[in-house]
Amino acid sequence: IRYNARSNVFAKALPMVYVDVVAKSLQYLRSHPELRERMWQVAKRLQNGLTSLGFDIGDTQSPVTPVYVPAGDERIGQEMIRTLREEHGIFVSGVAYPVVPRGVILFRMIPTALHSDEDVDRTVAAFGKLRDAMKLDLSLKPSQVNR
């Protein structure tokens, strides 16, 4: 491949302040392995709690926790996000079609070492209330669609 000056119009290195922050963050994490261990404890507690309620979290191997919900349409998914945020103080981001199959909303949560067991329990309880209030049919496993 030949170098073409026009192809690099948008190429740019990260500002050094970003690189420095990432380097210092990694150094801090290496010297505090208990933070990584705690993050995994929190993630597993969240994931186990959600699956015990019947929610589909797929086969995640990450602390980032997906929750596949057969919601019907985007409007219902947006209402679910609003309910979790405004009524329960739970922040989730939502992903809809075409990233996931039609009729499915994918919620994503990122537990951290700073979340308490009470935070996790409150989150799991909020999902249980949402499931019951919206009469969600969790017998389907949307994460398995299109595999």
mmCIF file of C-alpha atoms in Angstrom, residues 7-131:
data_model
loop_
_atom_site.group_PDB
_atom_site.id
_atom_site.type_symbol
_atom_site.label_atom_id
_atom_site.label_comp_id
_atom_site.label_asym_id
_atom_site.label_seq_id
_atom_site.Cartn_x
_atom_site.Cartn_y
_atom_site.Cartn_z
ATOM 1 C CA SER A 7 -5.908 9.453 3.017
ATOM 2 C CA ASN A 8 -4.445 10.910 6.236
ATOM 3 C CA VAL A 9 -6.588 14.022 6.392
ATOM 4 C CA PHE A 10 -8.451 12.618 9.394
ATOM 5 C CA ALA A 11 -5.589 10.704 11.009
ATOM 6 C CA LYS A 12 -4.520 12.154 14.324
ATOM 7 C CA ALA A 13 -2.683 10.936 17.379
ATOM 8 C CA LEU A 14 -4.348 11.113 20.768
ATOM 9 C CA PRO A 15 -3.512 14.208 22.794
ATOM 10 C CA MET A 16 -0.699 13.416 25.227
ATOM 11 C CA VAL A 17 -2.888 14.289 28.215
ATOM 12 C CA TYR A 18 -5.175 11.328 27.288
ATOM 13 C CA VAL A 19 -2.219 8.999 26.875
ATOM 14 C CA ASP A 20 -0.801 10.134 30.224
ATOM 15 C CA VAL A 21 -4.138 9.619 32.029
ATOM 16 C CA VAL A 22 -4.495 6.105 30.607
ATOM 17 C CA ALA A 23 -0.897 5.232 31.533
ATOM 18 C CA LYS A 24 -1.342 6.500 35.097
ATOM 19 C CA SER A 25 -4.687 4.702 35.398
ATOM 20 C CA LEU A 26 -3.135 1.411 34.305
ATOM 21 C CA GLN A 27 -0.239 1.916 36.704
ATOM 22 C CA TYR A 28 -2.708 2.551 39.551
ATOM 23 C CA LEU A 29 -4.741 -0.540 38.706
ATOM 24 C CA ARG A 30 -1.622 -2.709 38.573
ATOM 25 C CA SER A 31 -0.708 -1.595 42.083
ATOM 26 C CA HIS A 32 -4.273 -2.151 43.397
ATOM 27 C CA PRO A 33 -5.390 -5.613 42.202
ATOM 28 C CA GLU A 34 -8.156 -5.603 44.814
ATOM 29 C CA LEU A 35 -10.050 -3.116 42.620
ATOM 30 C CA ARG A 36 -10.158 -5.586 39.725
ATOM 31 C CA GLU A 37 -11.229 -8.366 42.093
ATOM 32 C CA ARG A 38 -13.997 -6.182 43.549
ATOM 33 C CA MET A 39 -15.175 -5.175 40.080
ATOM 34 C CA TRP A 40 -15.597 -8.858 39.183
ATOM 35 C CA GLN A 41 -17.450 -9.533 42.454
ATOM 36 C CA VAL A 42 -19.869 -6.718 41.661
ATOM 37 C CA ALA A 43 -20.294 -7.852 38.056
ATOM 38 C CA LYS A 44 -20.988 -11.468 39.047
ATOM 39 C CA ARG A 45 -23.479 -10.376 41.720
ATOM 40 C CA LEU A 46 -25.320 -8.250 39.150
ATOM 41 C CA GLN A 47 -25.264 -10.929 36.470
ATOM 42 C CA ASN A 48 -26.371 -13.704 38.828
ATOM 43 C CA GLY A 49 -29.159 -11.514 40.199
ATOM 44 C CA LEU A 50 -30.481 -10.696 36.741
ATOM 45 C CA THR A 51 -30.388 -14.301 35.540
ATOM 46 C CA SER A 52 -32.135 -15.451 38.724
ATOM 47 C CA LEU A 53 -35.021 -13.154 37.709
ATOM 48 C CA GLY A 54 -35.126 -14.797 34.275
ATOM 49 C CA PHE A 55 -33.345 -12.068 32.308
ATOM 50 C CA ASP A 56 -31.160 -13.074 29.358
ATOM 51 C CA ILE A 57 -27.612 -11.727 29.651
ATOM 52 C CA GLY A 58 -26.213 -13.876 26.865
ATOM 53 C CA ASP A 59 -22.840 -15.485 27.384
ATOM 54 C CA THR A 60 -20.950 -12.393 28.476
ATOM 55 C CA GLN A 61 -17.412 -12.934 29.697
ATOM 56 C CA SER A 62 -17.045 -9.290 30.614
ATOM 57 C CA PRO A 63 -18.103 -7.052 33.480
ATOM 58 C CA VAL A 64 -20.075 -5.102 30.884
ATOM 59 C CA THR A 65 -23.498 -6.624 31.440
ATOM 60 C CA PRO A 66 -25.936 -6.907 28.550
ATOM 61 C CA VAL A 67 -29.608 -7.516 29.294
ATOM 62 C CA TYR A 68 -31.661 -8.668 26.301
ATOM 63 C CA VAL A 69 -35.309 -7.794 26.814
ATOM 64 C CA PRO A 70 -38.144 -8.798 24.485
ATOM 65 C CA ALA A 71 -39.774 -5.369 24.594
ATOM 66 C CA GLY A 72 -41.839 -5.268 21.440
ATOM 67 C CA ASP A 73 -40.755 -1.942 19.992
ATOM 68 C CA GLU A 74 -38.428 1.001 20.548
ATOM 69 C CA ARG A 75 -41.118 3.093 22.217
ATOM 70 C CA ILE A 76 -41.554 0.478 24.924
ATOM 71 C CA GLY A 77 -37.780 0.199 25.254
ATOM 72 C CA GLN A 78 -37.488 3.953 25.722
ATOM 73 C CA GLU A 79 -40.191 3.814 28.392
ATOM 74 C CA MET A 80 -38.266 1.055 30.166
ATOM 75 C CA ILE A 81 -35.081 3.151 30.121
ATOM 76 C CA ARG A 82 -37.005 6.174 31.436
ATOM 77 C CA THR A 83 -38.557 4.085 34.214
ATOM 78 C CA LEU A 84 -35.211 2.641 35.300
ATOM 79 C CA ARG A 85 -33.532 6.057 35.271
ATOM 80 C CA GLU A 86 -36.243 8.308 36.668
ATOM 81 C CA GLU A 87 -38.100 6.022 39.049
ATOM 82 C CA HIS A 88 -35.245 3.821 40.251
ATOM 83 C CA GLY A 89 -32.089 5.889 39.662
ATOM 84 C CA ILE A 90 -30.576 3.122 37.522
ATOM 85 C CA PHE A 91 -28.562 4.250 34.497
ATOM 86 C CA VAL A 92 -28.709 1.937 31.501
ATOM 87 C CA SER A 93 -27.947 2.567 27.877
ATOM 88 C CA GLY A 94 -30.222 0.975 25.316
ATOM 89 C CA VAL A 95 -29.565 -0.572 21.938
ATOM 90 C CA ALA A 96 -32.330 -1.338 19.444
ATOM 91 C CA TYR A 97 -32.811 -2.699 15.929
ATOM 92 C CA PRO A 98 -30.831 -3.066 13.665
ATOM 93 C CA VAL A 99 -28.074 -3.851 16.184
ATOM 94 C CA VAL A 100 -30.331 -6.426 17.873
ATOM 95 C CA PRO A 101 -33.316 -8.287 16.382
ATOM 96 C CA ARG A 102 -36.624 -6.460 16.004
ATOM 97 C CA GLY A 103 -38.679 -6.565 19.169
ATOM 98 C CA VAL A 104 -35.623 -6.735 21.415
ATOM 99 C CA ILE A 105 -34.014 -3.994 23.455
ATOM 100 C CA LEU A 106 -30.491 -4.548 24.705
ATOM 101 C CA PHE A 107 -29.654 -2.730 27.912
ATOM 102 C CA ARG A 108 -26.003 -2.325 28.835
ATOM 103 C CA MET A 109 -24.669 -1.750 32.315
ATOM 104 C CA ILE A 110 -21.084 -1.329 33.427
ATOM 105 C CA PRO A 111 -20.543 -2.292 37.066
ATOM 106 C CA THR A 112 -17.435 -0.942 38.766
ATOM 107 C CA ALA A 113 -15.458 -1.608 41.921
ATOM 108 C CA LEU A 114 -17.123 1.439 43.474
ATOM 109 C CA HIS A 115 -20.633 -0.025 43.280
ATOM 110 C CA SER A 116 -21.808 -1.420 46.609
ATOM 111 C CA ASP A 117 -23.708 -4.646 47.147
ATOM 112 C CA GLU A 118 -26.690 -2.426 47.978
ATOM 113 C CA ASP A 119 -26.357 -0.699 44.584
ATOM 114 C CA VAL A 120 -26.437 -4.072 42.869
ATOM 115 C CA ASP A 121 -29.364 -5.335 44.921
ATOM 116 C CA ARG A 122 -31.321 -2.152 44.174
ATOM 117 C CA THR A 123 -30.592 -2.562 40.458
ATOM 118 C CA VAL A 124 -31.696 -6.187 40.423
ATOM 119 C CA ALA A 125 -34.858 -5.286 42.363
ATOM 120 C CA ALA A 126 -35.628 -2.495 39.859
ATOM 121 C CA PHE A 127 -35.349 -4.958 36.985
ATOM 122 C CA GLY A 128 -37.676 -7.323 38.836
ATOM 123 C CA LYS A 129 -40.237 -4.550 39.300
ATOM 124 C CA LEU A 130 -39.923 -3.598 35.643
ATOM 125 C CA ARG A 131 -40.408 -7.236 34.595
#
